[in-house]
Coordinates of N, CA and C and ligand atoms in Angstrom, one line a residue:
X12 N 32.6 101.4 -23.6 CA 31.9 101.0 -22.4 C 30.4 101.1 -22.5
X13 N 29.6 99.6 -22.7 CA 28.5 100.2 -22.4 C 27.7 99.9 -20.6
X14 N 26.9 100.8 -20.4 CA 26.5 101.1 -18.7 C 25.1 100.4 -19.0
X15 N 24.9 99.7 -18.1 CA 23.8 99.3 -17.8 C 23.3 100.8 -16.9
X16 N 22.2 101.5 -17.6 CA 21.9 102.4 -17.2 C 20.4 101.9 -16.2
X17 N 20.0 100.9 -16.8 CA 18.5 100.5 -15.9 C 19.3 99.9 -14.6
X18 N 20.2 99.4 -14.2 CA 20.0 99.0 -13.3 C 20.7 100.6 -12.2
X19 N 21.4 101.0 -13.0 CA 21.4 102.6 -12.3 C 20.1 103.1 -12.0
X20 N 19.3 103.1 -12.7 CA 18.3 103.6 -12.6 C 17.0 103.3 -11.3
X21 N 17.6 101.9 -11.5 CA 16.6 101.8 -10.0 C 17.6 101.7 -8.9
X22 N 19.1 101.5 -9.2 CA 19.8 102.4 -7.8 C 19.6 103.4 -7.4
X23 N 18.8 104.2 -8.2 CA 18.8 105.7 -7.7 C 17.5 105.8 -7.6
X24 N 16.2 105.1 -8.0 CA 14.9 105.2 -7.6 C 15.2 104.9 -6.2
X25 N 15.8 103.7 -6.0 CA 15.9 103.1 -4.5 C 16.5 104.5 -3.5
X26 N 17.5 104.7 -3.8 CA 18.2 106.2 -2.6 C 17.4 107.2 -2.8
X27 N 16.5 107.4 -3.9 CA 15.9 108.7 -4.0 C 14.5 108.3 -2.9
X28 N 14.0 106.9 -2.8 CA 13.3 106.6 -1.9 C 13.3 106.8 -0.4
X29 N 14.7 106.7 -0.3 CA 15.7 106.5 1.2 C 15.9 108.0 1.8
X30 N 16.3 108.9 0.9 CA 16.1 110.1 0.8 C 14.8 111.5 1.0
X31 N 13.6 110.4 0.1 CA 12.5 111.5 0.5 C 12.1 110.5 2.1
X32 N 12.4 109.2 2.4 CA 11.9 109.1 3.9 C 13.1 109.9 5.0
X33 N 13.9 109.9 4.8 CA 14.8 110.6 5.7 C 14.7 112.1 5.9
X34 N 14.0 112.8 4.9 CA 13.7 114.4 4.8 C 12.4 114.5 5.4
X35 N 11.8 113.0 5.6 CA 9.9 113.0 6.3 C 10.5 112.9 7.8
X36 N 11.2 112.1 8.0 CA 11.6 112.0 9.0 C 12.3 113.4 10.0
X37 N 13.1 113.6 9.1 CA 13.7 114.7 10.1 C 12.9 116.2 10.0
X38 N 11.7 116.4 8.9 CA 10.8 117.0 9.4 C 9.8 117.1 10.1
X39 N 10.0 115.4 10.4 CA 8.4 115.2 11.9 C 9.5 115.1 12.8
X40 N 10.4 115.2 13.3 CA 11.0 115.4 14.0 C 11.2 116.5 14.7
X41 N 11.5 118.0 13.7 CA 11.7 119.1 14.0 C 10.0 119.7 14.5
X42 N 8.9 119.0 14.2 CA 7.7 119.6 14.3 C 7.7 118.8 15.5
X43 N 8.0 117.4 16.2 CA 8.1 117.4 17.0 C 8.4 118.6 18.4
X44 N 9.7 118.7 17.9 CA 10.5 119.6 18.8 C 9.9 121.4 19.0
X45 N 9.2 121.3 18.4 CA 8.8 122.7 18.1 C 7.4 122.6 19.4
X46 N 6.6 121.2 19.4 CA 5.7 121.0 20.4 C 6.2 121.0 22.4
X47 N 7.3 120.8 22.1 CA 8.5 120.8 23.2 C 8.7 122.2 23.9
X48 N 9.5 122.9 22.5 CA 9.4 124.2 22.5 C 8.6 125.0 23.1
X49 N 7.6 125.0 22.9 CA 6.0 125.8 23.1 C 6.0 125.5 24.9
X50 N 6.2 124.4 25.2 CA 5.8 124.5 26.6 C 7.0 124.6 27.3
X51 N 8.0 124.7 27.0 CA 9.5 125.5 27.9 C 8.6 127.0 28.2
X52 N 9.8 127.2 29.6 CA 8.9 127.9 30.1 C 10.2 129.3 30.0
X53 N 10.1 130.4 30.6 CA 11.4 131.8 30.5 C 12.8 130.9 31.1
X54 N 12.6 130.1 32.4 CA 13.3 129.9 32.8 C 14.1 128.6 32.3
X55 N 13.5 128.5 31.4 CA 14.6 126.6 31.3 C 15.2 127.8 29.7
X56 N 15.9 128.8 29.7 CA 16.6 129.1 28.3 C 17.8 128.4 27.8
X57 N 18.7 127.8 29.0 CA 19.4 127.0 28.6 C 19.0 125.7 27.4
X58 N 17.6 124.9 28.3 CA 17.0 124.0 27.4 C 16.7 124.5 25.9
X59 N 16.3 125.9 25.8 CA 15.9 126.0 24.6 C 16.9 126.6 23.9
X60 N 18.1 126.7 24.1 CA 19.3 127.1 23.5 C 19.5 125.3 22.8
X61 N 19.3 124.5 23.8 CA 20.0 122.8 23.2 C 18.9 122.9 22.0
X62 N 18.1 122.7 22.4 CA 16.7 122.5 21.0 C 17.4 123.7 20.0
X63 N 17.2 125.0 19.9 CA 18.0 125.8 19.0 C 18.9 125.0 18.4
X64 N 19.8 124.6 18.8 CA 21.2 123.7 18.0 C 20.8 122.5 17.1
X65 N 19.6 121.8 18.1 CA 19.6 120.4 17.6 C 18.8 121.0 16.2
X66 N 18.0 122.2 16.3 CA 17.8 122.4 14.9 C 18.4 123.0 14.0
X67 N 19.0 123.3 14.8 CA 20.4 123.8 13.6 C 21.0 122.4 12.9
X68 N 21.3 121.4 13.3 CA 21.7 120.0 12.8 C 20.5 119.7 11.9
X69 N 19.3 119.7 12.7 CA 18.3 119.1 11.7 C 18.7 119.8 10.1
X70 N 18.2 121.0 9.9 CA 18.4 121.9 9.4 C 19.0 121.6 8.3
X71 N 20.3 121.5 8.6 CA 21.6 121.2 7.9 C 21.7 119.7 7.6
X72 N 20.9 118.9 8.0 CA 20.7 117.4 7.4 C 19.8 117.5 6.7
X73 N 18.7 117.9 6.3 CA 17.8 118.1 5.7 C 19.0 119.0 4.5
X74 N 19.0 120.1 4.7 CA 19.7 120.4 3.1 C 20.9 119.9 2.6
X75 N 21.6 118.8 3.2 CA 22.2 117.9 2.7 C 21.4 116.7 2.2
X76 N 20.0 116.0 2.3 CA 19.9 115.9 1.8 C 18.8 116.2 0.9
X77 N 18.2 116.9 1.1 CA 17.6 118.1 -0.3 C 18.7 118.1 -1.1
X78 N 19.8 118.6 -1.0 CA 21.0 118.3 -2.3 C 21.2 116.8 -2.9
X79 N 21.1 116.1 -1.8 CA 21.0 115.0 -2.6 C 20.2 114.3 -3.5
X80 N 19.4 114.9 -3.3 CA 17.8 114.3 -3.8 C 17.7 115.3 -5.0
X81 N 18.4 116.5 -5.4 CA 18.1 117.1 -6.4 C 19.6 116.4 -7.3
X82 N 20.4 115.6 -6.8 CA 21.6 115.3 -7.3 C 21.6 114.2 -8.7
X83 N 20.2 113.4 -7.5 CA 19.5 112.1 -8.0 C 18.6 112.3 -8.6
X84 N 17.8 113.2 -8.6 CA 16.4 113.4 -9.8 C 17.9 114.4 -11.0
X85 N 18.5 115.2 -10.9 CA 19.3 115.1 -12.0 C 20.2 114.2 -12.7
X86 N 20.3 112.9 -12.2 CA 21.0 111.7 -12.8 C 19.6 111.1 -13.5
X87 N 18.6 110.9 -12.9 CA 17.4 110.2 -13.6 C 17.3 111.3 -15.0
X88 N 17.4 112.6 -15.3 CA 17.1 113.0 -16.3 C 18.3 112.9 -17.3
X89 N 19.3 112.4 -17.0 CA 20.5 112.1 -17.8 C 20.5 110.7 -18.1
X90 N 20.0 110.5 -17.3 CA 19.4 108.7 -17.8 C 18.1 109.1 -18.8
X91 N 16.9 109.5 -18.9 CA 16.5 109.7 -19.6 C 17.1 110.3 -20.7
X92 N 17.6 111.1 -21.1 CA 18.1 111.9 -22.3 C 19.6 111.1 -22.7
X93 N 19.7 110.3 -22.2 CA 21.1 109.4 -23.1 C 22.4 110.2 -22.5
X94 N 22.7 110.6 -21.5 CA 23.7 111.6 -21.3 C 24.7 110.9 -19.8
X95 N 24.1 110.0 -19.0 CA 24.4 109.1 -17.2 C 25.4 109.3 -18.1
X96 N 26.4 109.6 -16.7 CA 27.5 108.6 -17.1 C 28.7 109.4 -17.5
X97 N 28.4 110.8 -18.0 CA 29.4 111.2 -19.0 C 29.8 112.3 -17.9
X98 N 31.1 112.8 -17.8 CA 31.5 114.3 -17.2 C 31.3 115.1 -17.9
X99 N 30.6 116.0 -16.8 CA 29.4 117.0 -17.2 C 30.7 118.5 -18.1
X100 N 32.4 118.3 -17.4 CA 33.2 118.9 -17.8 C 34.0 119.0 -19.3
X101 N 34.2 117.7 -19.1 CA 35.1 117.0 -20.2 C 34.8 116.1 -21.2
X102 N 33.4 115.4 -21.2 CA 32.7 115.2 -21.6 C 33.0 113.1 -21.5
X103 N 34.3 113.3 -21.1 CA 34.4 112.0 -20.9 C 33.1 110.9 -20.2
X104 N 33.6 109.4 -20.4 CA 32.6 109.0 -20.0 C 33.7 108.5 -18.0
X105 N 32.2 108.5 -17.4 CA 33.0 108.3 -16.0 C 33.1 107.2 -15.5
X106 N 33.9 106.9 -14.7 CA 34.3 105.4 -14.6 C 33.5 104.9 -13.8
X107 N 33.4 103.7 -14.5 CA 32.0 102.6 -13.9 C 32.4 102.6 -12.3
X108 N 33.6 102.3 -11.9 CA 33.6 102.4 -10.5 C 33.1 103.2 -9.1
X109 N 33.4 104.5 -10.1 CA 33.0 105.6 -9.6 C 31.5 105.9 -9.5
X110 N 30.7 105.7 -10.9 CA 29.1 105.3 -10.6 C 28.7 104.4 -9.5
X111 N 29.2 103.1 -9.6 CA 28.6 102.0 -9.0 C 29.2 102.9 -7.0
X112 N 29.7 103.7 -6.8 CA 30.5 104.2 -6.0 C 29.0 105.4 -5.3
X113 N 29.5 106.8 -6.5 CA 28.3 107.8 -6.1 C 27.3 107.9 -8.0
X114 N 26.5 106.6 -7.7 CA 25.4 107.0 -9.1 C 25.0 108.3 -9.6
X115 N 25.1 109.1 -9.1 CA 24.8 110.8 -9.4 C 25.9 111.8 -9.7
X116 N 27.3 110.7 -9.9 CA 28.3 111.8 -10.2 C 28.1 112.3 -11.5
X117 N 28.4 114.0 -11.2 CA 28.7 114.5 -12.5 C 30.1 114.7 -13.3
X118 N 30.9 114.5 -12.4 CA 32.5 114.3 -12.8 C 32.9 113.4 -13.1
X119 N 34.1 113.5 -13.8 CA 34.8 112.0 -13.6 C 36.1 112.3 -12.7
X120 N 36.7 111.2 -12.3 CA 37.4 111.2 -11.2 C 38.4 112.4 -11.3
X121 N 39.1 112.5 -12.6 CA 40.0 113.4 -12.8 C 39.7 114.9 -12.5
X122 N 38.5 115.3 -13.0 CA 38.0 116.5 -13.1 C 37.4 116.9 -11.3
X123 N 37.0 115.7 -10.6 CA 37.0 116.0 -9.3 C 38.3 116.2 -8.7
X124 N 39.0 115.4 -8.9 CA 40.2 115.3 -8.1 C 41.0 117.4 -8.5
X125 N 40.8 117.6 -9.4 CA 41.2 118.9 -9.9 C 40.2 119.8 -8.6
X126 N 38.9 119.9 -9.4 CA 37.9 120.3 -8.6 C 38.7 120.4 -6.5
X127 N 39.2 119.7 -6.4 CA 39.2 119.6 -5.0 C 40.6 120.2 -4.7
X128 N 41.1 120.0 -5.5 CA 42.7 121.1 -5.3 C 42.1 122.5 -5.2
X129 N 41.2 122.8 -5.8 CA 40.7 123.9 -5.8 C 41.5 124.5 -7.4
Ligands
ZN205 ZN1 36.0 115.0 -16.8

């Protein structure tokens, strides 16, 4: 099998693009909300329990994808060093479907599917 690794390569420039705007995003958002915050007053605590939550979501979007974004700068460096492509386990190479699917996999299908039985 040979992979067209360049055109991987700017599939993943491209999400890794989509990814650092989506992490700008939802942290002018939370700095938004924090301007919000400041002028609630003792009595609206209900209000600032909902803001609490919605940053709890922010939060946890954001390190979802922070993980993604470190998933994709570690596929660019396996594209550099000759390595895309292969399971990181078994050393197999992973199926094109599965790339063209999630470009940043480190598994191959088998080795996930295991992985997920636990
Ligand atoms: Zn494998």
């Amino acid at each position: 099998m040979t992979l067209d690794v360049e055109r991987f390569r700017s599939r993943l420039q491209a999400e890794r693009g989509r990814v650092l705007g989506a992490i700008d995003n939802l942290r002018h958002e939370s700095s938004l909300e924090e301007e919000v915050d400041e002028s609630l007053l003792d009595n609206h605590l209900a209000e600032t329990a909902s803001v609490t939550i919605d940053r709890e979501i922010h939060y946890s979007l954001e390190e979802n994808e922070a993980r993604l974004l470190a998933a994709i700068d570690a596929a660019l460096v396996r594209i550099d060093d000759g390595t895309f492509g292969r399971c990181e386990r078994c050393g197999k190479e992973i199926e094109e479907e599965r790339l063209e699917a999630i470009p940043w996999a480190t598994l191959c299908i088998d080795d996930k599917r295991r992985d997920e039985r636990g």
